[in-house]
């Protein structure tokens, strides 16, 4: 039986592409040494909310994905297993939705 892809978000503060400590802990938890050898692929979906400057938000999308990618590579995951997807900034109708848009969604199998 084929396993289903696993998925989780890495959230960022507004206007930031800094990887906070709780996000590092979450990455370590998901990508421990037992799992690393079994990973077939990882997809990184970067997003941002549209509040503020659109070009800055597009840049943040790329920076956020790249910082997560660098961290995953530092754990021993090959770049050839990582696919990066940069989404256009989206509209969040409330503060919670905007917070969820400021993220890199990680999917892996």
PDB file of C-alpha atoms in Angstrom:
ATOM      1  CA  UNK A   1       0.000   0.000   0.000  1.00  0.00           C
ATOM      2  CA  UNK A   2       1.383   3.358  -1.035  1.00  0.00           C
ATOM      3  CA  UNK A   3       1.753   5.955   1.716  1.00  0.00           C
ATOM      4  CA  UNK A   4       0.016   9.295   1.439  1.00  0.00           C
ATOM      5  CA  UNK A   5       2.000  12.525   1.192  1.00  0.00           C
ATOM      6  CA  UNK A   6       2.518  14.353   4.475  1.00  0.00           C
ATOM      7  CA  UNK A   7       1.995  18.082   4.696  1.00  0.00           C
ATOM      8  CA  UNK A   8       2.604  20.896   7.187  1.00  0.00           C
ATOM      9  CA  UNK A   9       3.157  24.691   7.113  1.00  0.00           C
ATOM     10  CA  UNK A  10       6.094  26.780   8.222  1.00  0.00           C
ATOM     11  CA  UNK A  11       4.696  30.166   9.250  1.00  0.00           C
ATOM     12  CA  UNK A  12       6.511  33.497   9.032  1.00  0.00           C
ATOM     13  CA  UNK A  13       5.944  36.863  10.662  1.00  0.00           C
ATOM     14  CA  UNK A  14       4.554  39.692   8.537  1.00  0.00           C
ATOM     15  CA  UNK A  15       7.266  41.182   6.317  1.00  0.00           C
ATOM     16  CA  UNK A  16       9.813  38.557   7.419  1.00  0.00           C
ATOM     17  CA  UNK A  17      11.638  35.628   5.891  1.00  0.00           C
ATOM     18  CA  UNK A  18      13.409  34.654   9.137  1.00  0.00           C
ATOM     19  CA  UNK A  19      13.070  31.021  10.167  1.00  0.00           C
ATOM     20  CA  UNK A  20      11.979  31.176  13.803  1.00  0.00           C
ATOM     21  CA  UNK A  21      13.067  28.620  16.414  1.00  0.00           C
ATOM     22  CA  UNK A  22       9.680  26.868  16.670  1.00  0.00           C
ATOM     23  CA  UNK A  23       9.762  26.381  12.868  1.00  0.00           C
ATOM     24  CA  UNK A  24      13.254  24.885  13.072  1.00  0.00           C
ATOM     25  CA  UNK A  25      11.959  22.499  15.747  1.00  0.00           C
ATOM     26  CA  UNK A  26       9.046  21.508  13.516  1.00  0.00           C
ATOM     27  CA  UNK A  27      11.402  20.838  10.579  1.00  0.00           C
ATOM     28  CA  UNK A  28      13.668  18.717  12.789  1.00  0.00           C
ATOM     29  CA  UNK A  29      10.676  16.767  14.047  1.00  0.00           C
ATOM     30  CA  UNK A  30       9.422  15.973  10.534  1.00  0.00           C
ATOM     31  CA  UNK A  31      12.825  15.336   8.985  1.00  0.00           C
ATOM     32  CA  UNK A  32      14.658  13.266  11.566  1.00  0.00           C
ATOM     33  CA  UNK A  33      17.414  10.857  10.542  1.00  0.00           C
ATOM     34  CA  UNK A  34      15.028   7.878  10.287  1.00  0.00           C
ATOM     35  CA  UNK A  35      12.840   9.698   7.762  1.00  0.00           C
ATOM     36  CA  UNK A  36      15.579  11.346   5.679  1.00  0.00           C
ATOM     37  CA  UNK A  37      16.576   8.151   3.872  1.00  0.00           C
ATOM     38  CA  UNK A  38      12.964   7.357   2.988  1.00  0.00           C
ATOM     39  CA  UNK A  39      11.980  10.667   1.408  1.00  0.00           C
ATOM     40  CA  UNK A  40      11.146  10.465  -2.269  1.00  0.00           C
ATOM     41  CA  UNK A  41      10.390  14.137  -2.844  1.00  0.00           C
ATOM     42  CA  UNK A  42       9.630  17.412  -1.083  1.00  0.00           C
ATOM     43  CA  UNK A  43       7.546  20.235  -2.519  1.00  0.00           C
ATOM     44  CA  UNK A  44       7.789  23.726  -1.066  1.00  0.00           C
ATOM     45  CA  UNK A  45       4.833  26.029  -1.795  1.00  0.00           C
ATOM     46  CA  UNK A  46       5.711  29.601  -0.854  1.00  0.00           C
ATOM     47  CA  UNK A  47       3.002  32.180  -0.292  1.00  0.00           C
ATOM     48  CA  UNK A  48       2.376  35.615   1.164  1.00  0.00           C
ATOM     49  CA  UNK A  49      -0.608  37.833   1.792  1.00  0.00           C
ATOM     50  CA  UNK A  50      -1.301  40.852  -0.433  1.00  0.00           C
ATOM     51  CA  UNK A  51      -1.214  43.494   2.305  1.00  0.00           C
ATOM     52  CA  UNK A  52       1.572  45.990   1.725  1.00  0.00           C
ATOM     53  CA  UNK A  53       3.799  46.251  -1.331  1.00  0.00           C
ATOM     54  CA  UNK A  54       3.118  43.576  -3.968  1.00  0.00           C
ATOM     55  CA  UNK A  55       6.697  43.386  -5.290  1.00  0.00           C
ATOM     56  CA  UNK A  56       8.060  43.071  -1.741  1.00  0.00           C
ATOM     57  CA  UNK A  57       5.551  40.292  -1.024  1.00  0.00           C
ATOM     58  CA  UNK A  58       6.612  38.431  -4.186  1.00  0.00           C
ATOM     59  CA  UNK A  59      10.235  38.715  -3.043  1.00  0.00           C
ATOM     60  CA  UNK A  60       9.262  37.406   0.412  1.00  0.00           C
ATOM     61  CA  UNK A  61       7.633  34.345  -1.203  1.00  0.00           C
ATOM     62  CA  UNK A  62      10.941  33.459  -2.884  1.00  0.00           C
ATOM     63  CA  UNK A  63      13.068  34.248   0.178  1.00  0.00           C
ATOM     64  CA  UNK A  64      10.878  32.104   2.428  1.00  0.00           C
ATOM     65  CA  UNK A  65      11.070  29.109   0.102  1.00  0.00           C
ATOM     66  CA  UNK A  66      14.839  29.519  -0.292  1.00  0.00           C
ATOM     67  CA  UNK A  67      15.455  29.718   3.474  1.00  0.00           C
ATOM     68  CA  UNK A  68      13.445  26.520   4.039  1.00  0.00           C
ATOM     69  CA  UNK A  69      15.260  24.824   1.154  1.00  0.00           C
ATOM     70  CA  UNK A  70      18.669  25.796   2.599  1.00  0.00           C
ATOM     71  CA  UNK A  71      17.707  24.389   5.965  1.00  0.00           C
ATOM     72  CA  UNK A  72      16.494  21.104   4.450  1.00  0.00           C
ATOM     73  CA  UNK A  73      19.735  20.778   2.470  1.00  0.00           C
ATOM     74  CA  UNK A  74      21.681  21.368   5.712  1.00  0.00           C
ATOM     75  CA  UNK A  75      19.825  18.357   7.174  1.00  0.00           C
ATOM     76  CA  UNK A  76      21.114  16.187   4.335  1.00  0.00           C
ATOM     77  CA  UNK A  77      18.250  16.316   1.837  1.00  0.00           C
ATOM     78  CA  UNK A  78      19.492  16.512  -1.755  1.00  0.00           C
ATOM     79  CA  UNK A  79      18.452  19.560  -3.789  1.00  0.00           C
ATOM     80  CA  UNK A  80      17.352  17.144  -6.514  1.00  0.00           C
ATOM     81  CA  UNK A  81      14.532  15.952  -4.207  1.00  0.00           C
ATOM     82  CA  UNK A  82      13.197  19.481  -3.584  1.00  0.00           C
ATOM     83  CA  UNK A  83      10.744  21.210  -5.887  1.00  0.00           C
ATOM     84  CA  UNK A  84      10.039  24.909  -5.276  1.00  0.00           C
ATOM     85  CA  UNK A  85       6.698  26.485  -6.173  1.00  0.00           C
ATOM     86  CA  UNK A  86       6.260  30.245  -5.795  1.00  0.00           C
ATOM     87  CA  UNK A  87       2.596  31.256  -5.457  1.00  0.00           C
ATOM     88  CA  UNK A  88       1.250  34.739  -6.081  1.00  0.00           C
ATOM     89  CA  UNK A  89       0.412  36.637  -2.883  1.00  0.00           C
ATOM     90  CA  UNK A  90      -3.175  35.911  -1.847  1.00  0.00           C
ATOM     91  CA  UNK A  91      -5.961  37.775  -0.155  1.00  0.00           C
ATOM     92  CA  UNK A  92      -6.799  36.824   3.409  1.00  0.00           C
ATOM     93  CA  UNK A  93     -10.226  37.997   4.578  1.00  0.00           C
ATOM     94  CA  UNK A  94      -9.200  38.147   8.243  1.00  0.00           C
ATOM     95  CA  UNK A  95      -6.007  38.265  10.348  1.00  0.00           C
ATOM     96  CA  UNK A  96      -5.903  34.464  10.792  1.00  0.00           C
ATOM     97  CA  UNK A  97      -6.143  33.844   7.028  1.00  0.00           C
ATOM     98  CA  UNK A  98      -3.413  36.431   6.357  1.00  0.00           C
ATOM     99  CA  UNK A  99      -1.213  34.712   8.963  1.00  0.00           C
ATOM    100  CA  UNK A 100      -1.672  31.335   7.224  1.00  0.00           C
ATOM    101  CA  UNK A 101      -0.798  32.878   3.854  1.00  0.00           C
ATOM    102  CA  UNK A 102       2.595  34.027   5.199  1.00  0.00           C
ATOM    103  CA  UNK A 103       4.038  30.537   4.938  1.00  0.00           C
ATOM    104  CA  UNK A 104       5.844  27.772   3.133  1.00  0.00           C
ATOM    105  CA  UNK A 105       3.628  24.721   2.857  1.00  0.00           C
ATOM    106  CA  UNK A 106       5.771  21.566   2.844  1.00  0.00           C
ATOM    107  CA  UNK A 107       4.546  18.378   1.228  1.00  0.00           C
ATOM    108  CA  UNK A 108       6.663  15.228   1.175  1.00  0.00           C
ATOM    109  CA  UNK A 109       6.485  11.536   0.529  1.00  0.00           C
TER     110      UNK A 109
END
